[in-house]
Amino acid sequence: SAVISQKPSRDICQRGTSLTIQCQVDSQVTMMFWYRQQPGQSLTLIATANQGSEATYESGFVIDKFPISRPNLTFSTLTVSNMSPEDSSIYLCSVDETQETQYFGPGTRLLVL
Amino acid sequence: LAKTTQPISMDSYEGQEVNITCSHNNIATNDYITWYQQFPSQGPRFIIQGYKTKVTNEVASLFIPADRKSSTLSLPRVSLSDTAVYYCLAVGTGRRALTFGSGTRLQVQP
């Protein structure tokens, strides 16, 4: 199975600032996904990141707020822009080795004050 | 997308068998039933997947009846370390991103 790492593992940020989260995979993958998990809640898909093209965002998420980069087949970044306390969540990246199963990173725990 | 419904929470004791049932009345023909496990402060982890009948691996068994409108995840002889949230998903080959429901919070007591 793919090994996924995320940086930072956690951060505390001031409102109005931006944070870029990195996701690194130990093998080349076609698609990477970014999810958000608010405290005590389930996971919600933010966007799908394909290498060489713009990310595809889910309803309720926009590129200006959550810009994504996917420069190669093993790496992606998610930026949380102009943060507010409502952005306090765990942000997870994932990849799928088969079409039916995904592997998740450990998550980035973000607290916005 | 097929909506899945599962109990919000369950309690069990060490050594017992735990069965978590998931309802998916509108499952599509090409959807697989997939279960993930999530421990606190970790990302979800794939447990098991099936299309119909019974699938067993080293961690769990998955029972899917012929009509595929429901499925049951069976965890044999649970231990304290099985305390986690378990998610049932209907995963189709046409869409690779996952849609998570609310999950079932399993608490295993000594």
Coordinates of C-alpha atoms in Angstrom, one line a residue:
Chain A
S1 CA 0.0 0.0 0.0
A2 CA 1.1 3.6 -0.6
V3 CA 2.8 5.5 2.2
I4 CA 1.5 9.0 2.6
S5 CA 3.0 11.8 4.7
Q6 CA 1.7 15.2 5.4
K7 CA 3.3 18.4 6.7
P8 CA 2.7 20.0 9.0
S9 CA 1.0 17.5 11.3
R10 CA -0.6 20.3 13.2
D11 CA -0.6 24.1 13.3
I12 CA -2.2 27.0 15.2
C13 CA -2.8 30.0 12.9
Q14 CA -4.2 33.5 13.3
R15 CA -7.3 34.5 11.4
G16 CA -6.6 36.2 8.0
T17 CA -3.4 34.2 7.4
S18 CA -2.9 31.3 5.0
L19 CA -1.4 27.9 5.5
T20 CA -0.1 25.5 2.9
I21 CA -0.3 21.8 3.6
Q22 CA 1.9 19.3 1.8
C23 CA 1.1 15.8 0.9
Q24 CA 3.9 13.4 -0.3
V25 CA 3.4 9.8 -1.6
D26 CA 6.1 7.2 -1.9
S27 CA 4.9 6.1 -5.3
Q28 CA 3.4 7.7 -8.4
V29 CA -0.3 8.0 -8.4
T30 CA -2.8 9.4 -10.9
M31 CA -5.2 11.0 -8.6
M32 CA -4.9 12.6 -5.2
F33 CA -7.8 13.8 -3.0
W34 CA -8.2 16.4 -0.3
Y35 CA -10.7 16.0 2.5
R36 CA -11.7 18.1 5.5
Q37 CA -12.9 16.6 8.7
Q38 CA -14.4 19.1 11.1
P39 CA -14.4 18.3 14.9
G40 CA -16.5 15.3 15.6
Q41 CA -17.7 15.1 12.0
S42 CA -17.3 12.8 9.1
L43 CA -15.0 13.5 6.1
T44 CA -16.0 15.9 3.3
L45 CA -14.3 15.9 0.0
I46 CA -12.8 19.3 -0.9
A47 CA -11.3 18.5 -4.3
T48 CA -9.6 16.0 -6.6
A49 CA -6.1 16.9 -7.8
N50 CA -4.8 15.6 -11.1
Q51 CA -1.3 16.1 -12.3
G52 CA -1.0 18.6 -15.1
S53 CA -4.5 20.0 -14.8
E54 CA -6.7 22.2 -12.6
A55 CA -8.1 20.6 -9.5
T56 CA -11.8 19.7 -9.5
Y57 CA -13.7 21.2 -6.6
E58 CA -16.8 19.9 -4.8
S59 CA -19.8 22.0 -4.2
G60 CA -19.1 24.6 -1.5
F61 CA -15.4 24.7 -2.0
V62 CA -13.7 27.2 -4.3
I63 CA -10.2 27.6 -5.7
D64 CA -9.7 31.1 -4.2
K65 CA -10.2 29.7 -0.7
F66 CA -8.5 26.3 -1.2
P67 CA -5.9 26.6 -4.0
I68 CA -4.3 23.2 -4.9
S69 CA -1.1 22.4 -6.7
R70 CA -0.1 19.1 -8.2
P71 CA 3.3 19.5 -9.8
N72 CA 4.1 15.8 -10.2
L73 CA 2.7 12.3 -9.6
T74 CA 3.9 12.1 -6.0
F75 CA 3.2 15.5 -4.5
S76 CA 0.3 17.9 -3.9
T77 CA -0.3 21.0 -1.7
L78 CA -3.5 22.4 -0.4
T79 CA -3.6 26.0 0.8
V80 CA -6.2 27.3 3.2
S81 CA -6.4 31.0 2.5
N82 CA -7.6 33.9 4.6
M83 CA -8.4 31.6 7.4
S84 CA -11.2 32.0 10.0
P85 CA -12.0 30.0 13.1
E86 CA -14.5 28.0 10.9
D87 CA -11.6 26.5 9.0
S88 CA -10.4 24.7 12.1
S89 CA -10.4 21.1 11.0
I90 CA -8.3 18.1 10.1
Y91 CA -7.2 18.2 6.5
L92 CA -6.4 14.8 4.9
C93 CA -5.0 13.8 1.6
S94 CA -5.6 10.4 0.0
V95 CA -4.6 8.4 -3.0
D96 CA -6.2 5.4 -4.6
E97 CA -4.1 2.4 -5.6
T98 CA -7.1 0.7 -7.1
Q99 CA -10.3 2.3 -8.2
E100 CA -12.2 1.0 -5.2
T101 CA -9.8 1.6 -2.3
Q102 CA -8.0 4.6 -1.0
Y103 CA -5.1 5.2 1.4
F104 CA -5.1 8.3 3.6
G105 CA -2.4 10.4 5.1
P106 CA -2.2 11.0 8.8
G107 CA -3.9 14.4 8.5
T108 CA -3.0 18.0 9.4
R109 CA -4.8 19.3 12.4
L110 CA -5.4 23.1 12.0
L111 CA -6.6 25.4 14.7
V112 CA -7.5 29.0 13.7
L113 CA -7.7 31.6 16.5
Chain B
L1 CA -24.5 8.4 -5.3
A2 CA -25.9 5.7 -3.0
K3 CA -26.6 6.9 0.4
T4 CA -25.6 4.7 3.3
T5 CA -27.2 4.6 6.7
Q6 CA -25.6 3.0 9.8
P7 CA -26.0 3.2 13.6
I8 CA -24.4 6.2 15.1
S9 CA -22.8 4.2 17.9
M10 CA -22.4 0.8 19.4
D11 CA -21.0 -0.6 22.6
S12 CA -19.3 -4.0 23.1
Y13 CA -17.0 -5.9 25.4
E14 CA -13.7 -7.4 24.8
G15 CA -13.9 -10.9 23.2
Q16 CA -17.4 -10.4 21.7
E17 CA -18.3 -10.5 18.1
V18 CA -19.5 -7.2 16.8
N19 CA -21.8 -6.8 13.8
I20 CA -22.4 -3.4 12.2
T21 CA -25.2 -3.2 9.7
C22 CA -25.3 -0.7 6.9
S23 CA -28.3 0.1 4.8
H24 CA -27.9 1.1 1.1
N25 CA -31.2 0.8 -0.6
N26 CA -30.2 2.7 -3.7
I27 CA -26.9 1.0 -4.4
A28 CA -25.9 1.1 -8.1
T29 CA -25.1 -2.0 -10.1
N30 CA -21.4 -1.2 -10.3
D31 CA -21.0 -0.1 -6.7
Y32 CA -18.8 -2.0 -4.2
I33 CA -19.5 -2.0 -0.5
T34 CA -16.4 -0.8 1.3
W35 CA -15.7 -0.3 4.9
Y36 CA -13.1 2.0 6.5
Q37 CA -11.9 2.3 10.1
Q38 CA -10.7 5.5 11.7
F39 CA -8.9 5.8 15.0
P40 CA -8.6 9.2 16.7
S41 CA -6.0 11.5 15.2
Q42 CA -5.5 9.2 12.2
G43 CA -6.8 9.0 8.6
P44 CA -9.3 6.3 7.7
R45 CA -7.9 2.9 6.9
F46 CA -9.4 0.4 4.4
I47 CA -10.8 -2.7 6.1
I48 CA -12.7 -4.8 3.6
Q49 CA -14.7 -4.6 0.4
G50 CA -17.2 -6.8 -1.3
Y51 CA -19.8 -6.9 -4.1
K52 CA -22.1 -9.7 -2.9
T53 CA -22.2 -12.8 -0.7
K54 CA -19.4 -13.1 1.8
V55 CA -15.9 -11.7 2.0
T56 CA -13.4 -12.5 4.7
N57 CA -9.9 -11.3 5.4
E58 CA -7.6 -11.3 8.4
V59 CA -9.5 -8.4 10.0
A60 CA -13.2 -8.8 9.4
S61 CA -15.9 -10.4 7.4
L62 CA -18.5 -8.7 5.2
F63 CA -21.9 -10.2 4.5
I64 CA -23.9 -8.8 1.6
P65 CA -27.3 -10.4 0.8
A66 CA -28.4 -11.1 -2.8
D67 CA -30.5 -7.9 -3.1
R68 CA -27.4 -5.8 -1.9
K69 CA -29.6 -3.3 -0.1
S70 CA -27.7 -3.8 3.1
S71 CA -24.5 -5.2 4.4
T72 CA -23.0 -6.3 7.7
L73 CA -19.4 -5.9 8.9
S74 CA -18.5 -8.5 11.4
L75 CA -15.6 -8.1 13.7
P76 CA -14.7 -11.3 15.5
R77 CA -13.6 -11.2 19.2
V78 CA -13.1 -7.5 19.5
S79 CA -10.4 -6.0 21.7
L80 CA -10.0 -2.5 23.2
S81 CA -7.9 -1.5 20.2
D82 CA -10.9 -2.0 17.9
T83 CA -12.5 1.1 19.4
A84 CA -12.9 3.4 16.4
V85 CA -15.3 4.9 13.9
Y86 CA -16.4 2.5 11.1
Y87 CA -17.6 3.9 7.8
C88 CA -19.7 2.1 5.3
L89 CA -19.4 3.4 1.7
A90 CA -20.8 2.5 -1.7
V91 CA -17.9 3.0 -4.1
G92 CA -18.5 3.0 -7.8
T93 CA -15.9 2.6 -10.5
G94 CA -17.1 5.7 -12.2
R95 CA -16.3 8.1 -9.4
R96 CA -13.0 7.6 -7.5
A97 CA -13.5 10.1 -4.7
L98 CA -15.2 8.7 -1.6
T99 CA -18.4 9.9 0.0
F100 CA -18.4 9.4 3.7
G101 CA -21.5 9.1 5.8
S102 CA -21.7 9.7 9.5
G103 CA -20.1 6.4 10.5
T104 CA -20.6 4.1 13.5
R105 CA -18.6 4.9 16.7
L106 CA -17.7 1.5 18.3
Q107 CA -16.7 1.6 21.9
V108 CA -15.2 -1.6 23.3
Q109 CA -15.2 -2.0 27.0
P110 CA -12.9 -4.2 29.1

